[in-house]
Each structure stands twice: as structure tokens, then as C-alpha cells.
Amino acid sequence: MTRADRPTPRPPRWGAGVLIAVLAVVLLVGGSIVVSTALGIWPLGAATPQAAPAATRTPSPSSTVAPVPRVAPSATASPTPTVPPSPAVQACDGDTVLTVWAHPDDDIIFGNPTISDAIAAGQCVRTVFLTAGDAGKGLDYTHARELGILRAYNHMRGADGLWDSTFVTLDAGLRLERLTPQGDPRLSVMFVRLPDGNITDRGFDATGHASLSRLIDGDISTLEPIDGGPAVDRAQLSAALSEIAVALHPVRTLTHVPRGSSYAPGDHPDHSAVGTLVRDSIGQDPSAAPGILYFVGYPSIDLPRTLDGAVLDAKVETYRIYAQQDSVVRCADRDACLKTRKFGEWLRRSYPLTEADLRMS
């Protein structure tokens, strides 16, 4: 997530070139480049996480909106897809939870503890970030946030280690970088790196004021990833999300609240745009649509707190590990993270909504 009202960040301590040189071991495998990201070089400094107990919920009696119960990922066996899966998508033998977000950190702020619960239950998790979360600062800042995400997932899975990386192009024409921890094919993280749209919804000077919202609204015809990948239009983005869902056939899909929901006003425009793309693509698949959960974003701050105790502690620790790499929101410990303006309150909440809960206008 990106906020215009964040404090001015300290510059990253290393550039993109140094990051790649230090963190990556390049191997040539079958004619394709595979990068092993050496996250194990730096210990996380945290104990192996245990499966969290049920959350303690303390909703405010004065609230007019009842908390939405946490929804455990379904254990129902996945039916066979009706069309051939995309060879570019890393399918999983077990039940799969697909998560699709705007920025690196939306998953651990809004989608947890549902994601960590799925990992603890041994399910496969496939996470997609559509924007770079660059805040107009370029690839150095983006790569720092991505490193934080990989370390956060290491914490959730309870292991340090190397991540294999490869660039793949979907049949729809969308190129992405996919990273998978070595020896743990249950997890993968995919970065598309489209331009961050800014809280203003008009993008940043550095990326020509491009944004997902402008693409959806037809103000621009295509978006080009900030890492130089090929430009894509809205139809390609929707087709790519459908392609991923067909290949994975997820039992659960997690994403943002879409435009038109009564929970959307006040959210980051990128969040609403991603939720809309997911609803308009995966939401049209009769087999996948019932499993979609839309997570309330910024507006959750006005709803009752839903998390406490060990569940909150585990969520905050995952976020703290991520935040060590994000110079804008870095926090030293649990208390500091929970005192961070707005972020601390978002961490105390999680509101997954079904289609029926969205209150679409």
C-alpha cells in the first residue's frame, strides 16, 4: 500500500544493482535464467511461527456494522478445470489459495491472518501483486519492498532459504516475475510491477501519471510495468487473472474490495481497481466465484477491532519483518508497529467479505 501522507523515506541503503548482485545467484537451467534469492544470508531473528489460535474478537457494541467472521480456507477437493491450464502458471497438487493485491504489503496488512492460516494448514498459496508499490521512487524502493515480502513469507512458512526466480509470460501477454522458495513448492509470489497509482488516483510524475484506475476508466489504453516489461491493456489484465485462476483452480481467492461497494469509499484507488479486475474476471468463473473473499482496506479503521492475543502478535511480527525493508514504515518492535499511524489500527483488523456482503451500489 502507498500513502501520500507517509513521512519522507530514508533512501534505501543499496541500489537495485547491488541488491541483485548480493542477493542473487544466477543459474542457467535448460536455457532459461533462474535466480536464487539468498534470503537465508540474513537471519530473520524470529522464532519459527506456530499455528495461531483462534482470534480474540472485541467488536465495539456501538458499531452499526457487525464484524465479518474469519473464513478458513476450504478443504474441499478442487474439481478438474474445464479448459487446459496455462503452462506458464505454477499449479499445485493440493488445495490452492490465490491472493491478488495492489501493493506489496496489502496481503499481510489486510489479508492476514487468513493467508498465514492457509500456510499453517499446509495449503498452497499463490500471491500476485499487480503494481510495483513504487510510490514514484523507482525500482530500488520496489525491490526493497519485495525483499520484505519474501522475508515475511519465510516467517509465515517457518523457514529461511533461497527463492528461485524466473520471468514468465502468460498466454494473455502479461509478463511477471515468479519467485518460489527452494524445496517448498507450496508457495509462490508473483510481481507484475505496474505503476503505483498514488492515493490521488493520478499516478506519479516519474511514471507519467499512469494508474490502474485510469486504465479501467479508459483514460489510457495500456500500462507499462516499471521494470520494462511489455505494456498491457485492461482486457489482457482480465484475461491474465482468468488464466491464472483456471490453471490453479483455487478453493479460495483473496483480494481487495471492488469499486461500487459501500466499503470502497476512502480506500486506496489501486485497491479498488484490483478488486474490480478480480471481480470482473475470476468473479465470472462459476467454479471460482463462490470462493472469492474481498478484504476491507483503509475503511476498516472505522470498524471494530477484530484481532487480539496470539493471532495479532503473529500478524504484527510478520508485518514487522516486512517493514524492516520498507524505509517508509519501518518499525522496531510490536509496540512500535502498533503505534504507527493508521497502520497499527489496520493491523488490528481483518474484514473478509463475500459477494453478498459487498453492498454494491
PDB file of N, CA, C and O in Angstrom, residues 29-81:
ATOM      1  N   VAL A  29      19.445 -22.804 -16.421  1.00  0.00           N
ATOM      2  CA  VAL A  29      18.762 -24.086 -16.342  1.00  0.00           C
ATOM      3  C   VAL A  29      17.926 -24.254 -17.600  1.00  0.00           C
ATOM      4  O   VAL A  29      16.960 -23.533 -17.804  1.00  0.00           O
ATOM      5  N   GLY A  30      18.289 -25.231 -18.426  1.00  0.00           N
ATOM      6  CA  GLY A  30      17.503 -25.530 -19.617  1.00  0.00           C
ATOM      7  C   GLY A  30      17.312 -24.340 -20.516  1.00  0.00           C
ATOM      8  O   GLY A  30      16.271 -24.173 -21.127  1.00  0.00           O
ATOM      9  N   GLY A  31      18.289 -23.421 -20.570  1.00  0.00           N
ATOM     10  CA  GLY A  31      18.196 -22.283 -21.470  1.00  0.00           C
ATOM     11  C   GLY A  31      17.471 -21.097 -20.881  1.00  0.00           C
ATOM     12  O   GLY A  31      17.402 -20.052 -21.486  1.00  0.00           O
ATOM     13  N   SER A  32      16.913 -21.220 -19.644  1.00  0.00           N
ATOM     14  CA  SER A  32      16.233 -20.087 -19.023  1.00  0.00           C
ATOM     15  C   SER A  32      16.996 -19.655 -17.788  1.00  0.00           C
ATOM     16  O   SER A  32      17.716 -20.442 -17.176  1.00  0.00           O
ATOM     17  N   ILE A  33      16.847 -18.411 -17.430  1.00  0.00           N
ATOM     18  CA  ILE A  33      17.564 -17.886 -16.278  1.00  0.00           C
ATOM     19  C   ILE A  33      16.743 -18.125 -15.021  1.00  0.00           C
ATOM     20  O   ILE A  33      15.566 -17.799 -14.945  1.00  0.00           O
ATOM     21  N   VAL A  34      17.380 -18.705 -14.005  1.00  0.00           N
ATOM     22  CA  VAL A  34      16.751 -18.920 -12.711  1.00  0.00           C
ATOM     23  C   VAL A  34      17.608 -18.217 -11.673  1.00  0.00           C
ATOM     24  O   VAL A  34      18.803 -18.461 -11.589  1.00  0.00           O
ATOM     25  N   VAL A  35      17.017 -17.326 -10.906  1.00  0.00           N
ATOM     26  CA  VAL A  35      17.757 -16.574  -9.909  1.00  0.00           C
ATOM     27  C   VAL A  35      17.413 -17.108  -8.533  1.00  0.00           C
ATOM     28  O   VAL A  35      16.237 -17.169  -8.177  1.00  0.00           O
ATOM     29  N   SER A  36      18.413 -17.493  -7.766  1.00  0.00           N
ATOM     30  CA  SER A  36      18.190 -17.942  -6.406  1.00  0.00           C
ATOM     31  C   SER A  36      18.442 -16.773  -5.473  1.00  0.00           C
ATOM     32  O   SER A  36      19.568 -16.303  -5.339  1.00  0.00           O
ATOM     33  N   THR A  37      17.377 -16.278  -4.847  1.00  0.00           N
ATOM     34  CA  THR A  37      17.476 -15.110  -3.985  1.00  0.00           C
ATOM     35  C   THR A  37      17.899 -15.557  -2.596  1.00  0.00           C
ATOM     36  O   THR A  37      17.166 -16.267  -1.924  1.00  0.00           O
ATOM     37  N   ALA A  38      19.056 -15.147  -2.158  1.00  0.00           N
ATOM     38  CA  ALA A  38      19.651 -15.694  -0.947  1.00  0.00           C
ATOM     39  C   ALA A  38      19.135 -14.986   0.293  1.00  0.00           C
ATOM     40  O   ALA A  38      19.833 -14.231   0.945  1.00  0.00           O
ATOM     41  N   LEU A  39      17.874 -15.220   0.620  1.00  0.00           N
ATOM     42  CA  LEU A  39      17.304 -14.603   1.813  1.00  0.00           C
ATOM     43  C   LEU A  39      17.885 -15.212   3.072  1.00  0.00           C
ATOM     44  O   LEU A  39      17.797 -14.617   4.140  1.00  0.00           O
ATOM     45  N   GLY A  40      18.433 -16.405   2.989  1.00  0.00           N
ATOM     46  CA  GLY A  40      18.978 -17.038   4.166  1.00  0.00           C
ATOM     47  C   GLY A  40      20.244 -16.375   4.665  1.00  0.00           C
ATOM     48  O   GLY A  40      20.734 -16.711   5.738  1.00  0.00           O
ATOM     49  N   ILE A  41      20.817 -15.438   3.917  1.00  0.00           N
ATOM     50  CA  ILE A  41      22.032 -14.756   4.345  1.00  0.00           C
ATOM     51  C   ILE A  41      21.783 -13.971   5.619  1.00  0.00           C
ATOM     52  O   ILE A  41      22.620 -13.888   6.493  1.00  0.00           O
ATOM     53  N   TRP A  42      20.596 -13.377   5.731  1.00  0.00           N
ATOM     54  CA  TRP A  42      20.256 -12.588   6.900  1.00  0.00           C
ATOM     55  C   TRP A  42      19.230 -13.335   7.739  1.00  0.00           C
ATOM     56  O   TRP A  42      18.110 -13.556   7.291  1.00  0.00           O
ATOM     57  N   PRO A  43      19.568 -13.749   8.976  1.00  0.00           N
ATOM     58  CA  PRO A  43      18.565 -14.435   9.803  1.00  0.00           C
ATOM     59  C   PRO A  43      17.428 -13.500  10.129  1.00  0.00           C
ATOM     60  O   PRO A  43      17.609 -12.292  10.290  1.00  0.00           O
ATOM     61  N   LEU A  44      16.232 -14.060  10.201  1.00  0.00           N
ATOM     62  CA  LEU A  44      15.057 -13.249  10.489  1.00  0.00           C
ATOM     63  C   LEU A  44      15.023 -12.781  11.920  1.00  0.00           C
ATOM     64  O   LEU A  44      14.333 -11.842  12.259  1.00  0.00           O
ATOM     65  N   GLY A  45      15.721 -13.475  12.805  1.00  0.00           N
ATOM     66  CA  GLY A  45      15.721 -13.053  14.193  1.00  0.00           C
ATOM     67  C   GLY A  45      14.410 -13.305  14.881  1.00  0.00           C
ATOM     68  O   GLY A  45      14.072 -12.641  15.849  1.00  0.00           O
ATOM     69  N   ALA A  46      13.634 -14.266  14.377  1.00  0.00           N
ATOM     70  CA  ALA A  46      12.340 -14.564  14.974  1.00  0.00           C
ATOM     71  C   ALA A  46      12.179 -16.069  15.057  1.00  0.00           C
ATOM     72  O   ALA A  46      12.650 -16.805  14.208  1.00  0.00           O
ATOM     73  N   ALA A  47      11.498 -16.512  16.097  1.00  0.00           N
ATOM     74  CA  ALA A  47      11.266 -17.935  16.264  1.00  0.00           C
ATOM     75  C   ALA A  47      10.347 -18.451  15.179  1.00  0.00           C
ATOM     76  O   ALA A  47       9.544 -17.713  14.618  1.00  0.00           O
ATOM     77  N   THR A  48      10.466 -19.740  14.878  1.00  0.00           N
ATOM     78  CA  THR A  48       9.583 -20.349  13.895  1.00  0.00           C
ATOM     79  C   THR A  48       8.144 -20.186  14.335  1.00  0.00           C
ATOM     80  O   THR A  48       7.780 -20.543  15.448  1.00  0.00           O
ATOM     81  N   PRO A  49       7.294 -19.601  13.494  1.00  0.00           N
ATOM     82  CA  PRO A  49       5.919 -19.354  13.909  1.00  0.00           C
ATOM     83  C   PRO A  49       5.151 -20.646  14.080  1.00  0.00           C
ATOM     84  O   PRO A  49       5.331 -21.600  13.336  1.00  0.00           O
ATOM     85  N   GLN A  50       4.290 -20.651  15.055  1.00  0.00           N
ATOM     86  CA  GLN A  50       3.405 -21.771  15.278  1.00  0.00           C
ATOM     87  C   GLN A  50       2.027 -21.414  14.765  1.00  0.00           C
ATOM     88  O   GLN A  50       1.689 -20.247  14.597  1.00  0.00           O
ATOM     89  N   ALA A  51       1.216 -22.428  14.537  1.00  0.00           N
ATOM     90  CA  ALA A  51      -0.157 -22.167  14.102  1.00  0.00           C
ATOM     91  C   ALA A  51      -0.862 -21.351  15.163  1.00  0.00           C
ATOM     92  O   ALA A  51      -0.861 -21.700  16.340  1.00  0.00           O
ATOM     93  N   ALA A  52      -1.429 -20.230  14.767  1.00  0.00           N
ATOM     94  CA  ALA A  52      -2.045 -19.315  15.726  1.00  0.00           C
ATOM     95  C   ALA A  52      -3.386 -19.847  16.184  1.00  0.00           C
ATOM     96  O   ALA A  52      -4.144 -20.419  15.419  1.00  0.00           O
ATOM     97  N   PRO A  53      -3.717 -19.617  17.469  1.00  0.00           N
ATOM     98  CA  PRO A  53      -5.047 -19.993  17.944  1.00  0.00           C
ATOM     99  C   PRO A  53      -6.085 -19.061  17.379  1.00  0.00           C
ATOM    100  O   PRO A  53      -5.774 -18.042  16.761  1.00  0.00           O
ATOM    101  N   ALA A  54      -7.331 -19.375  17.605  1.00  0.00           N
ATOM    102  CA  ALA A  54      -8.414 -18.534  17.099  1.00  0.00           C
ATOM    103  C   ALA A  54      -8.297 -17.131  17.645  1.00  0.00           C
ATOM    104  O   ALA A  54      -7.883 -16.904  18.774  1.00  0.00           O
ATOM    105  N   ALA A  55      -8.662 -16.151  16.829  1.00  0.00           N
ATOM    106  CA  ALA A  55      -8.543 -14.758  17.220  1.00  0.00           C
ATOM    107  C   ALA A  55      -9.531 -14.415  18.320  1.00  0.00           C
ATOM    108  O   ALA A  55     -10.638 -14.923  18.371  1.00  0.00           O
ATOM    109  N   THR A  56      -9.087 -13.531  19.222  1.00  0.00           N
ATOM    110  CA  THR A  56      -9.992 -12.952  20.202  1.00  0.00           C
ATOM    111  C   THR A  56     -10.615 -11.730  19.584  1.00  0.00           C
ATOM    112  O   THR A  56      -9.905 -10.831  19.135  1.00  0.00           O
ATOM    113  N   ARG A  57     -11.915 -11.641  19.529  1.00  0.00           N
ATOM    114  CA  ARG A  57     -12.599 -10.540  18.861  1.00  0.00           C
ATOM    115  C   ARG A  57     -13.304  -9.689  19.899  1.00  0.00           C
ATOM    116  O   ARG A  57     -14.033 -10.193  20.740  1.00  0.00           O
ATOM    117  N   THR A  58     -13.065  -8.395  19.801  1.00  0.00           N
ATOM    118  CA  THR A  58     -13.693  -7.483  20.742  1.00  0.00           C
ATOM    119  C   THR A  58     -14.373  -6.355  19.983  1.00  0.00           C
ATOM    120  O   THR A  58     -13.930  -5.217  19.995  1.00  0.00           O
ATOM    121  N   PRO A  59     -15.464  -6.643  19.260  1.00  0.00           N
ATOM    122  CA  PRO A  59     -16.137  -5.617  18.481  1.00  0.00           C
ATOM    123  C   PRO A  59     -16.781  -4.567  19.380  1.00  0.00           C
ATOM    124  O   PRO A  59     -17.219  -4.855  20.498  1.00  0.00           O
ATOM    125  N   SER A  60     -16.800  -3.353  18.886  1.00  0.00           N
ATOM    126  CA  SER A  60     -17.438  -2.272  19.627  1.00  0.00           C
ATOM    127  C   SER A  60     -18.944  -2.403  19.553  1.00  0.00           C
ATOM    128  O   SER A  60     -19.523  -2.530  18.469  1.00  0.00           O
ATOM    129  N   PRO A  61     -19.635  -2.373  20.701  1.00  0.00           N
ATOM    130  CA  PRO A  61     -21.096  -2.510  20.666  1.00  0.00           C
ATOM    131  C   PRO A  61     -21.781  -1.339  20.009  1.00  0.00           C
ATOM    132  O   PRO A  61     -22.929  -1.428  19.601  1.00  0.00           O
ATOM    133  N   SER A  62     -21.060  -0.217  19.867  1.00  0.00           N
ATOM    134  CA  SER A  62     -21.687   0.962  19.262  1.00  0.00           C
ATOM    135  C   SER A  62     -21.644   0.933  17.752  1.00  0.00           C
ATOM    136  O   SER A  62     -22.276   1.747  17.087  1.00  0.00           O
ATOM    137  N   SER A  63     -20.869  -0.004  17.195  1.00  0.00           N
ATOM    138  CA  SER A  63     -20.748  -0.045  15.736  1.00  0.00           C
ATOM    139  C   SER A  63     -22.040  -0.552  15.110  1.00  0.00           C
ATOM    140  O   SER A  63     -22.699  -1.438  15.622  1.00  0.00           O
ATOM    141  N   THR A  64     -22.356   0.013  13.971  1.00  0.00           N
ATOM    142  CA  THR A  64     -23.553  -0.415  13.250  1.00  0.00           C
ATOM    143  C   THR A  64     -23.237  -1.512  12.243  1.00  0.00           C
ATOM    144  O   THR A  64     -24.121  -2.025  11.589  1.00  0.00           O
ATOM    145  N   VAL A  65     -21.941  -1.845  12.093  1.00  0.00           N
ATOM    146  CA  VAL A  65     -21.537  -2.881  11.153  1.00  0.00           C
ATOM    147  C   VAL A  65     -20.955  -4.043  11.940  1.00  0.00           C
ATOM    148  O   VAL A  65     -19.956  -3.895  12.633  1.00  0.00           O
ATOM    149  N   ALA A  66     -21.576  -5.193  11.854  1.00  0.00           N
ATOM    150  CA  ALA A  66     -21.094  -6.359  12.579  1.00  0.00           C
ATOM    151  C   ALA A  66     -19.827  -6.899  11.943  1.00  0.00           C
ATOM    152  O   ALA A  66     -19.688  -6.895  10.725  1.00  0.00           O
ATOM    153  N   PRO A  67     -18.859  -7.349  12.772  1.00  0.00           N
ATOM    154  CA  PRO A  67     -17.636  -7.918  12.202  1.00  0.00           C
ATOM    155  C   PRO A  67     -17.943  -9.134  11.339  1.00  0.00           C
ATOM    156  O   PRO A  67     -18.844  -9.906  11.640  1.00  0.00           O
ATOM    157  N   VAL A  68     -17.180  -9.280  10.272  1.00  0.00           N
ATOM    158  CA  VAL A  68     -17.334 -10.444   9.416  1.00  0.00           C
ATOM    159  C   VAL A  68     -16.463 -11.559   9.969  1.00  0.00           C
ATOM    160  O   VAL A  68     -15.281 -11.354  10.229  1.00  0.00           O
ATOM    161  N   PRO A  69     -16.983 -12.760  10.187  1.00  0.00           N
ATOM    162  CA  PRO A  69     -16.176 -13.839  10.759  1.00  0.00           C
ATOM    163  C   PRO A  69     -14.995 -14.190   9.869  1.00  0.00           C
ATOM    164  O   PRO A  69     -15.075 -14.076   8.653  1.00  0.00           O
ATOM    165  N   ARG A  70     -13.902 -14.605  10.505  1.00  0.00           N
ATOM    166  CA  ARG A  70     -12.789 -15.134   9.728  1.00  0.00           C
ATOM    167  C   ARG A  70     -13.255 -16.381   9.016  1.00  0.00           C
ATOM    168  O   ARG A  70     -13.969 -17.206   9.558  1.00  0.00           O
ATOM    169  N   VAL A  71     -12.827 -16.512   7.773  1.00  0.00           N
ATOM    170  CA  VAL A  71     -13.237 -17.661   6.962  1.00  0.00           C
ATOM    171  C   VAL A  71     -12.022 -18.531   6.711  1.00  0.00           C
ATOM    172  O   VAL A  71     -11.065 -18.090   6.070  1.00  0.00           O
ATOM    173  N   ALA A  72     -12.025 -19.731   7.229  1.00  0.00           N
ATOM    174  CA  ALA A  72     -10.910 -20.646   6.993  1.00  0.00           C
ATOM    175  C   ALA A  72     -10.955 -21.138   5.560  1.00  0.00           C
ATOM    176  O   ALA A  72     -12.030 -21.403   5.021  1.00  0.00           O
ATOM    177  N   PRO A  73      -9.774 -21.252   4.893  1.00  0.00           N
ATOM    178  CA  PRO A  73      -9.770 -21.770   3.514  1.00  0.00           C
ATOM    179  C   PRO A  73     -10.423 -23.145   3.448  1.00  0.00           C
ATOM    180  O   PRO A  73     -10.242 -23.981   4.320  1.00  0.00           O
ATOM    181  N   SER A  74     -11.188 -23.345   2.406  1.00  0.00           N
ATOM    182  CA  SER A  74     -11.915 -24.601   2.256  1.00  0.00           C
ATOM    183  C   SER A  74     -10.970 -25.762   2.028  1.00  0.00           C
ATOM    184  O   SER A  74      -9.943 -25.633   1.380  1.00  0.00           O
ATOM    185  N   ALA A  75     -11.316 -26.903   2.556  1.00  0.00           N
ATOM    186  CA  ALA A  75     -10.515 -28.097   2.337  1.00  0.00           C
ATOM    187  C   ALA A  75     -11.125 -29.000   1.280  1.00  0.00           C
ATOM    188  O   ALA A  75     -10.704 -30.127   1.080  1.00  0.00           O
ATOM    189  N   THR A  76     -12.151 -28.505   0.595  1.00  0.00           N
ATOM    190  CA  THR A  76     -12.814 -29.296  -0.424  1.00  0.00           C
ATOM    191  C   THR A  76     -11.888 -29.548  -1.599  1.00  0.00           C
ATOM    192  O   THR A  76     -11.168 -28.661  -2.049  1.00  0.00           O
ATOM    193  N   ALA A  77     -11.894 -30.757  -2.104  1.00  0.00           N
ATOM    194  CA  ALA A  77     -11.029 -31.088  -3.238  1.00  0.00           C
ATOM    195  C   ALA A  77     -11.388 -30.250  -4.446  1.00  0.00           C
ATOM    196  O   ALA A  77     -12.558 -29.957  -4.701  1.00  0.00           O
ATOM    197  N   SER A  78     -10.353 -29.840  -5.201  1.00  0.00           N
ATOM    198  CA  SER A  78     -10.564 -28.991  -6.362  1.00  0.00           C
ATOM    199  C   SER A  78     -11.057 -29.818  -7.541  1.00  0.00           C
ATOM    200  O   SER A  78     -10.447 -30.828  -7.895  1.00  0.00           O
ATOM    201  N   PRO A  79     -12.142 -29.398  -8.189  1.00  0.00           N
ATOM    202  CA  PRO A  79     -12.595 -30.111  -9.385  1.00  0.00           C
ATOM    203  C   PRO A  79     -11.641 -29.870 -10.544  1.00  0.00           C
ATOM    204  O   PRO A  79     -10.862 -28.930 -10.545  1.00  0.00           O
ATOM    205  N   THR A  80     -11.707 -30.707 -11.545  1.00  0.00           N
ATOM    206  CA  THR A  80     -10.832 -30.588 -12.704  1.00  0.00           C
ATOM    207  C   THR A  80     -11.235 -29.396 -13.559  1.00  0.00           C
ATOM    208  O   THR A  80     -12.417 -29.214 -13.854  1.00  0.00           O
ATOM    209  N   PRO A  81     -10.280 -28.499 -13.943  1.00  0.00           N
ATOM    210  CA  PRO A  81     -10.626 -27.361 -14.793  1.00  0.00           C
ATOM    211  C   PRO A  81     -11.244 -27.826 -16.113  1.00  0.00           C
ATOM    212  O   PRO A  81     -10.917 -28.890 -16.631  1.00  0.00           O
TER     213      PRO A  81
END
